[in-house]
JSON list of C-alpha atoms in Angstrom, two decimals:
[
{"chain": "A", "resi": 1, "resn": "MET", "atom": "CA", "xyz": [13.63, -10.96, -5.61]},
{"chain": "A", "resi": 2, "resn": "ALA", "atom": "CA", "xyz": [11.70, -8.45, -3.52]},
{"chain": "A", "resi": 3, "resn": "THR", "atom": "CA", "xyz": [9.52, -8.42, -0.43]},
{"chain": "A", "resi": 4, "resn": "ALA", "atom": "CA", "xyz": [6.12, -6.73, -0.65]},
{"chain": "A", "resi": 5, "resn": "LEU", "atom": "CA", "xyz": [4.23, -5.25, 2.30]},
{"chain": "A", "resi": 6, "resn": "VAL", "atom": "CA", "xyz": [0.49, -4.70, 1.88]},
{"chain": "A", "resi": 7, "resn": "LEU", "atom": "CA", "xyz": [-1.73, -2.48, 3.99]},
{"chain": "A", "resi": 8, "resn": "GLY", "atom": "CA", "xyz": [-5.47, -2.82, 3.35]},
{"chain": "A", "resi": 9, "resn": "ALA", "atom": "CA", "xyz": [-5.34, -6.37, 1.96]},
{"chain": "A", "resi": 10, "resn": "THR", "atom": "CA", "xyz": [-9.03, -7.07, 2.61]},
{"chain": "A", "resi": 11, "resn": "GLY", "atom": "CA", "xyz": [-10.37, -4.11, 0.62]},
{"chain": "A", "resi": 12, "resn": "LEU", "atom": "CA", "xyz": [-11.35, -3.77, -3.03]},
{"chain": "A", "resi": 13, "resn": "VAL", "atom": "CA", "xyz": [-7.89, -2.82, -4.33]},
{"chain": "A", "resi": 14, "resn": "GLY", "atom": "CA", "xyz": [-5.81, -4.51, -1.64]},
{"chain": "A", "resi": 15, "resn": "LYS", "atom": "CA", "xyz": [-7.41, -7.92, -2.14]},
{"chain": "A", "resi": 16, "resn": "GLN", "atom": "CA", "xyz": [-6.69, -7.85, -5.88]},
{"chain": "A", "resi": 17, "resn": "LEU", "atom": "CA", "xyz": [-3.21, -6.50, -5.24]},
{"chain": "A", "resi": 18, "resn": "THR", "atom": "CA", "xyz": [-2.37, -9.31, -2.83]},
{"chain": "A", "resi": 19, "resn": "GLN", "atom": "CA", "xyz": [-3.45, -11.99, -5.28]},
{"chain": "A", "resi": 20, "resn": "LEU", "atom": "CA", "xyz": [-1.39, -10.43, -8.07]},
{"chain": "A", "resi": 21, "resn": "LEU", "atom": "CA", "xyz": [1.69, -10.17, -5.88]},
{"chain": "A", "resi": 22, "resn": "LEU", "atom": "CA", "xyz": [1.38, -13.80, -4.78]},
{"chain": "A", "resi": 23, "resn": "THR", "atom": "CA", "xyz": [1.36, -15.00, -8.38]},
{"chain": "A", "resi": 24, "resn": "ASP", "atom": "CA", "xyz": [4.21, -12.72, -9.52]},
{"chain": "A", "resi": 25, "resn": "ALA", "atom": "CA", "xyz": [7.62, -14.41, -9.39]},
{"chain": "A", "resi": 26, "resn": "HIS", "atom": "CA", "xyz": [9.34, -11.05, -8.76]},
{"chain": "A", "resi": 27, "resn": "TRP", "atom": "CA", "xyz": [8.05, -11.05, -5.18]},
{"chain": "A", "resi": 28, "resn": "GLN", "atom": "CA", "xyz": [9.66, -13.57, -2.86]},
{"chain": "A", "resi": 29, "resn": "GLU", "atom": "CA", "xyz": [7.40, -12.85, 0.10]},
{"chain": "A", "resi": 30, "resn": "VAL", "atom": "CA", "xyz": [4.14, -10.92, 0.54]},
{"chain": "A", "resi": 31, "resn": "HIS", "atom": "CA", "xyz": [3.46, -9.60, 4.05]},
{"chain": "A", "resi": 32, "resn": "VAL", "atom": "CA", "xyz": [-0.08, -8.41, 4.72]},
{"chain": "A", "resi": 33, "resn": "PHE", "atom": "CA", "xyz": [-1.01, -6.39, 7.80]},
{"chain": "A", "resi": 34, "resn": "VAL", "atom": "CA", "xyz": [-4.67, -6.77, 8.68]},
{"chain": "A", "resi": 35, "resn": "ARG", "atom": "CA", "xyz": [-7.15, -6.43, 11.52]},
{"chain": "A", "resi": 36, "resn": "ARG", "atom": "CA", "xyz": [-8.71, -9.80, 10.77]},
{"chain": "A", "resi": 37, "resn": "PRO", "atom": "CA", "xyz": [-7.50, -12.94, 8.93]},
{"chain": "A", "resi": 38, "resn": "THR", "atom": "CA", "xyz": [-7.76, -12.84, 5.14]},
{"chain": "A", "resi": 39, "resn": "GLY", "atom": "CA", "xyz": [-8.51, -16.52, 4.73]},
{"chain": "A", "resi": 40, "resn": "ILE", "atom": "CA", "xyz": [-5.82, -16.73, 2.04]},
{"chain": "A", "resi": 41, "resn": "THR", "atom": "CA", "xyz": [-3.37, -19.62, 2.04]},
{"chain": "A", "resi": 42, "resn": "HIS", "atom": "CA", "xyz": [-0.19, -19.37, -0.04]},
{"chain": "A", "resi": 43, "resn": "PRO", "atom": "CA", "xyz": [3.44, -20.37, 0.54]},
{"chain": "A", "resi": 44, "resn": "LYS", "atom": "CA", "xyz": [4.63, -16.77, -0.09]},
{"chain": "A", "resi": 45, "resn": "LEU", "atom": "CA", "xyz": [2.06, -15.17, 2.20]},
{"chain": "A", "resi": 46, "resn": "ARG", "atom": "CA", "xyz": [3.02, -13.87, 5.63]},
{"chain": "A", "resi": 47, "resn": "GLU", "atom": "CA", "xyz": [-0.05, -12.65, 7.49]},
{"chain": "A", "resi": 48, "resn": "HIS", "atom": "CA", "xyz": [0.21, -10.26, 10.43]},
{"chain": "A", "resi": 49, "resn": "VAL", "atom": "CA", "xyz": [-3.02, -9.72, 12.37]},
{"chain": "A", "resi": 50, "resn": "ILE", "atom": "CA", "xyz": [-2.39, -6.50, 14.28]},
{"chain": "A", "resi": 51, "resn": "ASP", "atom": "CA", "xyz": [-4.00, -3.82, 16.40]},
{"chain": "A", "resi": 52, "resn": "PHE", "atom": "CA", "xyz": [-3.33, -0.58, 14.55]},
{"chain": "A", "resi": 53, "resn": "ASP", "atom": "CA", "xyz": [-3.79, 1.34, 17.79]},
{"chain": "A", "resi": 54, "resn": "GLN", "atom": "CA", "xyz": [-0.72, -0.40, 19.24]},
{"chain": "A", "resi": 55, "resn": "PRO", "atom": "CA", "xyz": [2.17, 0.59, 16.91]},
{"chain": "A", "resi": 56, "resn": "GLY", "atom": "CA", "xyz": [4.73, -0.56, 19.46]},
{"chain": "A", "resi": 57, "resn": "GLN", "atom": "CA", "xyz": [3.56, -4.12, 18.84]},
{"chain": "A", "resi": 58, "resn": "TRP", "atom": "CA", "xyz": [3.97, -4.11, 15.04]},
{"chain": "A", "resi": 59, "resn": "ARG", "atom": "CA", "xyz": [6.40, -1.31, 14.15]},
{"chain": "A", "resi": 60, "resn": "GLN", "atom": "CA", "xyz": [9.46, -3.57, 13.91]},
{"chain": "A", "resi": 61, "resn": "GLN", "atom": "CA", "xyz": [7.63, -6.03, 11.64]},
{"chain": "A", "resi": 62, "resn": "VAL", "atom": "CA", "xyz": [7.26, -3.48, 8.85]},
{"chain": "A", "resi": 63, "resn": "LYS", "atom": "CA", "xyz": [10.35, -4.51, 6.89]},
{"chain": "A", "resi": 64, "resn": "GLY", "atom": "CA", "xyz": [10.65, -5.23, 3.19]},
{"chain": "A", "resi": 65, "resn": "THR", "atom": "CA", "xyz": [11.27, -3.66, -0.20]},
{"chain": "A", "resi": 66, "resn": "VAL", "atom": "CA", "xyz": [8.00, -1.98, -1.19]},
{"chain": "A", "resi": 67, "resn": "LEU", "atom": "CA", "xyz": [5.05, -0.89, 0.94]},
{"chain": "A", "resi": 68, "resn": "PHE", "atom": "CA", "xyz": [1.73, -0.91, -0.93]},
{"chain": "A", "resi": 69, "resn": "SER", "atom": "CA", "xyz": [-0.95, 1.02, 0.97]},
{"chain": "A", "resi": 70, "resn": "ALA", "atom": "CA", "xyz": [-4.58, 0.58, -0.03]},
{"chain": "A", "resi": 71, "resn": "LEU", "atom": "CA", "xyz": [-6.13, 1.11, 3.40]},
{"chain": "A", "resi": 72, "resn": "GLY", "atom": "CA", "xyz": [-9.26, 3.19, 3.68]},
{"chain": "A", "resi": 73, "resn": "THR", "atom": "CA", "xyz": [-12.82, 3.37, 4.95]},
{"chain": "A", "resi": 74, "resn": "THR", "atom": "CA", "xyz": [-15.97, 5.40, 4.44]},
{"chain": "A", "resi": 75, "resn": "LEU", "atom": "CA", "xyz": [-17.56, 7.96, 6.71]},
{"chain": "A", "resi": 76, "resn": "ALA", "atom": "CA", "xyz": [-20.61, 5.69, 7.04]},
{"chain": "A", "resi": 77, "resn": "ALA", "atom": "CA", "xyz": [-18.53, 2.66, 8.04]},
{"chain": "A", "resi": 78, "resn": "ALA", "atom": "CA", "xyz": [-16.30, 4.66, 10.41]},
{"chain": "A", "resi": 79, "resn": "GLY", "atom": "CA", "xyz": [-19.21, 6.43, 12.08]},
{"chain": "A", "resi": 80, "resn": "SER", "atom": "CA", "xyz": [-17.60, 9.87, 12.32]},
{"chain": "A", "resi": 81, "resn": "LYS", "atom": "CA", "xyz": [-15.06, 12.09, 10.60]},
{"chain": "A", "resi": 82, "resn": "GLN", "atom": "CA", "xyz": [-12.69, 11.61, 13.53]},
{"chain": "A", "resi": 83, "resn": "ALA", "atom": "CA", "xyz": [-12.85, 7.82, 13.19]},
{"chain": "A", "resi": 84, "resn": "GLN", "atom": "CA", "xyz": [-12.40, 7.96, 9.43]},
{"chain": "A", "resi": 85, "resn": "TYR", "atom": "CA", "xyz": [-9.39, 10.26, 9.83]},
{"chain": "A", "resi": 86, "resn": "LYS", "atom": "CA", "xyz": [-7.82, 7.74, 12.19]},
{"chain": "A", "resi": 87, "resn": "VAL", "atom": "CA", "xyz": [-8.01, 5.00, 9.54]},
{"chain": "A", "resi": 88, "resn": "ASP", "atom": "CA", "xyz": [-7.31, 7.01, 6.40]},
{"chain": "A", "resi": 89, "resn": "TYR", "atom": "CA", "xyz": [-4.64, 9.31, 7.81]},
{"chain": "A", "resi": 90, "resn": "THR", "atom": "CA", "xyz": [-3.28, 8.29, 11.22]},
{"chain": "A", "resi": 91, "resn": "TYR", "atom": "CA", "xyz": [-2.92, 4.55, 10.64]},
{"chain": "A", "resi": 92, "resn": "GLN", "atom": "CA", "xyz": [-1.52, 5.05, 7.17]},
{"chain": "A", "resi": 93, "resn": "TYR", "atom": "CA", "xyz": [0.98, 7.70, 8.22]},
{"chain": "A", "resi": 94, "resn": "GLN", "atom": "CA", "xyz": [2.17, 5.74, 11.26]},
{"chain": "A", "resi": 95, "resn": "PHE", "atom": "CA", "xyz": [2.66, 2.66, 9.10]},
{"chain": "A", "resi": 96, "resn": "ALA", "atom": "CA", "xyz": [4.51, 4.58, 6.39]},
{"chain": "A", "resi": 97, "resn": "ALA", "atom": "CA", "xyz": [6.76, 6.22, 8.99]},
{"chain": "A", "resi": 98, "resn": "ALA", "atom": "CA", "xyz": [7.62, 2.82, 10.44]},
{"chain": "A", "resi": 99, "resn": "ALA", "atom": "CA", "xyz": [8.40, 1.46, 6.97]},
{"chain": "A", "resi": 100, "resn": "ALA", "atom": "CA", "xyz": [10.66, 4.40, 6.14]},
{"chain": "A", "resi": 101, "resn": "ALA", "atom": "CA", "xyz": [12.48, 4.07, 9.46]},
{"chain": "A", "resi": 102, "resn": "ASN", "atom": "CA", "xyz": [13.02, 0.36, 8.79]},
{"chain": "A", "resi": 103, "resn": "GLY", "atom": "CA", "xyz": [14.60, 0.91, 5.38]},
{"chain": "A", "resi": 104, "resn": "VAL", "atom": "CA", "xyz": [11.68, 0.19, 3.02]},
{"chain": "A", "resi": 105, "resn": "THR", "atom": "CA", "xyz": [12.72, 1.93, -0.20]},
{"chain": "A", "resi": 106, "resn": "HIS", "atom": "CA", "xyz": [9.47, 2.42, -2.14]},
{"chain": "A", "resi": 107, "resn": "TYR", "atom": "CA", "xyz": [6.02, 3.51, -0.98]},
{"chain": "A", "resi": 108, "resn": "VAL", "atom": "CA", "xyz": [2.99, 3.08, -3.24]},
{"chain": "A", "resi": 109, "resn": "LEU", "atom": "CA", "xyz": [-0.19, 4.77, -2.00]},
{"chain": "A", "resi": 110, "resn": "VAL", "atom": "CA", "xyz": [-3.78, 4.67, -3.22]},
{"chain": "A", "resi": 111, "resn": "SER", "atom": "CA", "xyz": [-5.00, 8.23, -2.65]},
{"chain": "A", "resi": 112, "resn": "SER", "atom": "CA", "xyz": [-7.83, 9.97, -4.48]},
{"chain": "A", "resi": 113, "resn": "ALA", "atom": "CA", "xyz": [-8.47, 12.33, -7.35]},
{"chain": "A", "resi": 114, "resn": "ASN", "atom": "CA", "xyz": [-8.79, 15.93, -6.14]},
{"chain": "A", "resi": 115, "resn": "ALA", "atom": "CA", "xyz": [-6.68, 15.30, -3.03]},
{"chain": "A", "resi": 116, "resn": "ALA", "atom": "CA", "xyz": [-5.63, 18.74, -1.75]},
{"chain": "A", "resi": 117, "resn": "THR", "atom": "CA", "xyz": [-4.74, 20.15, 1.65]},
{"chain": "A", "resi": 118, "resn": "ASP", "atom": "CA", "xyz": [-6.82, 23.28, 1.00]},
{"chain": "A", "resi": 119, "resn": "SER", "atom": "CA", "xyz": [-9.91, 21.47, -0.26]},
{"chain": "A", "resi": 120, "resn": "PHE", "atom": "CA", "xyz": [-13.31, 22.48, 1.09]},
{"chain": "A", "resi": 121, "resn": "PHE", "atom": "CA", "xyz": [-14.23, 18.80, 1.26]},
{"chain": "A", "resi": 122, "resn": "PHE", "atom": "CA", "xyz": [-13.13, 16.78, 4.28]},
{"chain": "A", "resi": 123, "resn": "TYR", "atom": "CA", "xyz": [-12.24, 13.62, 2.33]},
{"chain": "A", "resi": 124, "resn": "SER", "atom": "CA", "xyz": [-10.13, 15.41, -0.27]},
{"chain": "A", "resi": 125, "resn": "ARG", "atom": "CA", "xyz": [-8.42, 17.50, 2.41]},
{"chain": "A", "resi": 126, "resn": "MET", "atom": "CA", "xyz": [-7.61, 14.39, 4.46]},
{"chain": "A", "resi": 127, "resn": "LYS", "atom": "CA", "xyz": [-6.08, 12.67, 1.43]},
{"chain": "A", "resi": 128, "resn": "GLY", "atom": "CA", "xyz": [-4.11, 15.80, 0.59]},
{"chain": "A", "resi": 129, "resn": "GLU", "atom": "CA", "xyz": [-2.70, 15.97, 4.10]},
{"chain": "A", "resi": 130, "resn": "LEU", "atom": "CA", "xyz": [-1.56, 12.36, 3.91]},
{"chain": "A", "resi": 131, "resn": "GLU", "atom": "CA", "xyz": [0.11, 12.92, 0.54]},
{"chain": "A", "resi": 132, "resn": "ARG", "atom": "CA", "xyz": [1.88, 16.00, 1.89]},
{"chain": "A", "resi": 133, "resn": "ASP", "atom": "CA", "xyz": [3.15, 14.35, 5.03]},
{"chain": "A", "resi": 134, "resn": "ILE", "atom": "CA", "xyz": [4.33, 11.03, 3.58]},
{"chain": "A", "resi": 135, "resn": "SER", "atom": "CA", "xyz": [6.29, 13.00, 0.97]},
{"chain": "A", "resi": 136, "resn": "GLN", "atom": "CA", "xyz": [8.55, 14.16, 3.81]},
{"chain": "A", "resi": 137, "resn": "LEU", "atom": "CA", "xyz": [9.50, 10.60, 4.80]},
{"chain": "A", "resi": 138, "resn": "SER", "atom": "CA", "xyz": [12.82, 9.08, 3.78]},
{"chain": "A", "resi": 139, "resn": "PHE", "atom": "CA", "xyz": [11.66, 6.71, 1.04]},
{"chain": "A", "resi": 140, "resn": "GLN", "atom": "CA", "xyz": [13.83, 6.54, -2.07]},
{"chain": "A", "resi": 141, "resn": "HIS", "atom": "CA", "xyz": [10.67, 6.44, -4.22]},
{"chain": "A", "resi": 142, "resn": "ILE", "atom": "CA", "xyz": [7.06, 7.46, -3.59]},
{"chain": "A", "resi": 143, "resn": "SER", "atom": "CA", "xyz": [4.25, 6.59, -6.02]},
{"chain": "A", "resi": 144, "resn": "ILE", "atom": "CA", "xyz": [0.82, 8.10, -5.42]},
{"chain": "A", "resi": 145, "resn": "MET", "atom": "CA", "xyz": [-2.20, 6.74, -7.30]},
{"chain": "A", "resi": 146, "resn": "GLN", "atom": "CA", "xyz": [-5.07, 9.21, -7.69]},
{"chain": "A", "resi": 147, "resn": "PRO", "atom": "CA", "xyz": [-7.99, 7.19, -9.07]},
{"chain": "A", "resi": 148, "resn": "GLY", "atom": "CA", "xyz": [-11.48, 8.55, -9.46]},
{"chain": "A", "resi": 149, "resn": "LEU", "atom": "CA", "xyz": [-14.40, 6.24, -8.77]},
{"chain": "A", "resi": 150, "resn": "LEU", "atom": "CA", "xyz": [-13.39, 2.68, -7.94]},
{"chain": "A", "resi": 151, "resn": "ALA", "atom": "CA", "xyz": [-15.43, -0.09, -9.54]},
{"chain": "A", "resi": 152, "resn": "GLY", "atom": "CA", "xyz": [-15.53, -3.73, -8.51]},
{"chain": "A", "resi": 153, "resn": "ALA", "atom": "CA", "xyz": [-17.07, -6.16, -6.06]},
{"chain": "A", "resi": 154, "resn": "ARG", "atom": "CA", "xyz": [-16.86, -4.99, -2.45]},
{"chain": "A", "resi": 155, "resn": "THR", "atom": "CA", "xyz": [-17.58, -6.79, 0.80]},
{"chain": "A", "resi": 156, "resn": "GLU", "atom": "CA", "xyz": [-19.34, -3.65, 2.08]},
{"chain": "A", "resi": 157, "resn": "LYS", "atom": "CA", "xyz": [-22.05, -1.65, 0.32]},
{"chain": "A", "resi": 158, "resn": "ARG", "atom": "CA", "xyz": [-21.25, 1.96, -0.58]},
{"chain": "A", "resi": 159, "resn": "LEU", "atom": "CA", "xyz": [-24.51, 3.43, -1.81]},
{"chain": "A", "resi": 160, "resn": "GLY", "atom": "CA", "xyz": [-23.03, 6.81, -2.71]},
{"chain": "A", "resi": 161, "resn": "GLU", "atom": "CA", "xyz": [-20.34, 5.21, -4.86]},
{"chain": "A", "resi": 162, "resn": "GLN", "atom": "CA", "xyz": [-22.86, 2.87, -6.51]},
{"chain": "A", "resi": 163, "resn": "LEU", "atom": "CA", "xyz": [-24.96, 5.86, -7.55]},
{"chain": "A", "resi": 164, "resn": "ALA", "atom": "CA", "xyz": [-21.90, 7.72, -8.81]},
{"chain": "A", "resi": 165, "resn": "LEU", "atom": "CA", "xyz": [-20.73, 4.68, -10.77]},
{"chain": "A", "resi": 166, "resn": "SER", "atom": "CA", "xyz": [-24.11, 4.34, -12.44]},
{"chain": "A", "resi": 167, "resn": "LEU", "atom": "CA", "xyz": [-23.86, 7.96, -13.56]},
{"chain": "A", "resi": 168, "resn": "SER", "atom": "CA", "xyz": [-20.20, 7.75, -14.59]},
{"chain": "A", "resi": 169, "resn": "GLY", "atom": "CA", "xyz": [-20.96, 5.55, -17.56]},
{"chain": "A", "resi": 170, "resn": "ALA", "atom": "CA", "xyz": [-23.08, 8.30, -19.07]},
{"chain": "A", "resi": 171, "resn": "LEU", "atom": "CA", "xyz": [-20.77, 11.13, -18.01]},
{"chain": "A", "resi": 172, "resn": "GLN", "atom": "CA", "xyz": [-17.47, 9.70, -19.16]},
{"chain": "A", "resi": 173, "resn": "PHE", "atom": "CA", "xyz": [-18.00, 10.91, -22.69]},
{"chain": "A", "resi": 174, "resn": "VAL", "atom": "CA", "xyz": [-18.80, 14.48, -21.65]},
{"chain": "A", "resi": 175, "resn": "PRO", "atom": "CA", "xyz": [-15.81, 16.78, -22.36]},
{"chain": "A", "resi": 176, "resn": "GLY", "atom": "CA", "xyz": [-14.15, 18.13, -19.23]},
{"chain": "A", "resi": 177, "resn": "LEU", "atom": "CA", "xyz": [-15.60, 15.50, -16.89]},
{"chain": "A", "resi": 178, "resn": "GLY", "atom": "CA", "xyz": [-12.78, 12.97, -17.08]},
{"chain": "A", "resi": 179, "resn": "VAL", "atom": "CA", "xyz": [-12.47, 12.80, -13.31]},
{"chain": "A", "resi": 180, "resn": "THR", "atom": "CA", "xyz": [-15.90, 11.16, -13.16]},
{"chain": "A", "resi": 181, "resn": "LYS", "atom": "CA", "xyz": [-14.61, 8.11, -15.01]},
{"chain": "A", "resi": 182, "resn": "SER", "atom": "CA", "xyz": [-14.38, 4.93, -13.02]},
{"chain": "A", "resi": 183, "resn": "ILE", "atom": "CA", "xyz": [-11.54, 2.45, -12.87]},
{"chain": "A", "resi": 184, "resn": "GLN", "atom": "CA", "xyz": [-11.63, -1.16, -11.78]},
{"chain": "A", "resi": 185, "resn": "GLY", "atom": "CA", "xyz": [-9.94, -1.97, -8.50]},
{"chain": "A", "resi": 186, "resn": "PHE", "atom": "CA", "xyz": [-8.09, -4.72, -10.34]},
{"chain": "A", "resi": 187, "resn": "ASP", "atom": "CA", "xyz": [-6.58, -2.14, -12.70]},
{"chain": "A", "resi": 188, "resn": "VAL", "atom": "CA", "xyz": [-5.48, 0.10, -9.82]},
{"chain": "A", "resi": 189, "resn": "ALA", "atom": "CA", "xyz": [-3.75, -2.93, -8.30]},
{"chain": "A", "resi": 190, "resn": "ARG", "atom": "CA", "xyz": [-1.94, -3.66, -11.56]},
{"chain": "A", "resi": 191, "resn": "ALA", "atom": "CA", "xyz": [-0.93, -0.01, -11.91]},
{"chain": "A", "resi": 192, "resn": "MET", "atom": "CA", "xyz": [0.53, -0.08, -8.40]},
{"chain": "A", "resi": 193, "resn": "ILE", "atom": "CA", "xyz": [2.73, -3.06, -9.22]},
{"chain": "A", "resi": 194, "resn": "VAL", "atom": "CA", "xyz": [3.88, -1.55, -12.52]},
{"chain": "A", "resi": 195, "resn": "ALA", "atom": "CA", "xyz": [4.82, 1.68, -10.73]},
{"chain": "A", "resi": 196, "resn": "ALA", "atom": "CA", "xyz": [6.70, -0.28, -8.08]},
{"chain": "A", "resi": 197, "resn": "ARG", "atom": "CA", "xyz": [8.68, -2.07, -10.77]},
{"chain": "A", "resi": 198, "resn": "THR", "atom": "CA", "xyz": [9.32, 0.78, -13.20]},
{"chain": "A", "resi": 199, "resn": "GLN", "atom": "CA", "xyz": [9.34, 4.13, -11.36]},
{"chain": "A", "resi": 200, "resn": "PHE", "atom": "CA", "xyz": [12.77, 5.59, -10.72]},
{"chain": "A", "resi": 201, "resn": "ALA", "atom": "CA", "xyz": [11.74, 9.15, -9.86]},
{"chain": "A", "resi": 202, "resn": "LYS", "atom": "CA", "xyz": [11.83, 10.24, -6.23]},
{"chain": "A", "resi": 203, "resn": "HIS", "atom": "CA", "xyz": [8.18, 11.31, -6.16]},
{"chain": "A", "resi": 204, "resn": "LYS", "atom": "CA", "xyz": [5.45, 10.75, -8.73]},
{"chain": "A", "resi": 205, "resn": "VAL", "atom": "CA", "xyz": [1.70, 11.38, -8.61]},
{"chain": "A", "resi": 206, "resn": "TYR", "atom": "CA", "xyz": [-0.34, 9.38, -11.14]},
{"chain": "A", "resi": 207, "resn": "SER", "atom": "CA", "xyz": [-3.58, 10.88, -12.47]},
{"chain": "A", "resi": 208, "resn": "MET", "atom": "CA", "xyz": [-6.43, 8.72, -13.78]},
{"chain": "A", "resi": 209, "resn": "LYS", "atom": "CA", "xyz": [-5.05, 9.02, -17.31]},
{"chain": "A", "resi": 210, "resn": "GLU", "atom": "CA", "xyz": [-1.61, 7.95, -16.14]},
{"chain": "A", "resi": 211, "resn": "LEU", "atom": "CA", "xyz": [-3.07, 5.02, -14.19]},
{"chain": "A", "resi": 212, "resn": "PHE", "atom": "CA", "xyz": [-4.55, 3.66, -17.40]},
{"chain": "A", "resi": 213, "resn": "GLN", "atom": "CA", "xyz": [-1.16, 4.16, -19.08]},
{"chain": "A", "resi": 214, "resn": "LEU", "atom": "CA", "xyz": [0.46, 2.08, -16.34]},
{"chain": "A", "resi": 215, "resn": "VAL", "atom": "CA", "xyz": [-2.11, -0.66, -16.84]},
{"chain": "A", "resi": 216, "resn": "GLN", "atom": "CA", "xyz": [-1.12, -0.81, -20.52]},
{"chain": "A", "resi": 217, "resn": "GLN", "atom": "CA", "xyz": [2.38, -1.80, -19.41]},
{"chain": "A", "resi": 218, "resn": "TRP", "atom": "CA", "xyz": [1.11, -4.92, -17.64]},
{"chain": "A", "resi": 219, "resn": "PRO", "atom": "CA", "xyz": [2.58, -7.48, -17.25]},
{"chain": "A", "resi": 220, "resn": "VAL", "atom": "CA", "xyz": [6.00, -6.19, -16.19]}
]
C-alpha cells in the first residue's frame, strides 16, 4: 500500500488523477494540496488547503510515497510572466524539494513538449528550468511527462489552446507534426499512475508517443 501526494488536484489532469487514485486499491491514502477545497468526499482523501507562499506552514505535511505534480496556470490567468513563473516553477520546485527532504521516493511531473532551458519561448524555457532543477533533488525515481496539447473539460477557458486543439485534428496526420497531436487529460493522468507503478529507472522523460504507450498498459 502506498500514499499518493497530489499537487494541482483542481486542474484538468490533477482532477482526473485524484479520482483515479481514490478508486485504485494500491493507494492507501491520497493527500491533495490545494488553494481552495475540492469538494470531493472520500474515505481515502486527505485534503490540505494551504497558502503556497507560506512553505513553513505546509513543508512538514509533504510526506508519502509518490508526489504527482500537475500544477500549472496560463499567462492570461496569472496576469504576468512573473506571476506565472511563481506558480509553474517556484511553487512546484519548493514543493518537490520539501517532498525529497521528507523521504518521498518518486516524483511524477506533468511538464510540456519542447521544454528546454535554452528555448526562445518563455513557457518552454520555464518548464525546462523546472525539469533541470528537480532532477538534482534526492528522489529515487523521477518521471517527467511531456504532453503536447491537453484536451478535456476545463473549469477555465483557454482560447489559445481551444484554437490549437481545433487545428490539431487536421494536423495530426501531417508527417513531422506529431507534437501538435492532442492527448486527453484523463490519459495523462493514467500514464502518470502507470509510470509511478512501473518505472524503476532513476530518471525518465516520456514523450507524447511514450505517454500513449503508458496508457496502453492501463490498468496496472
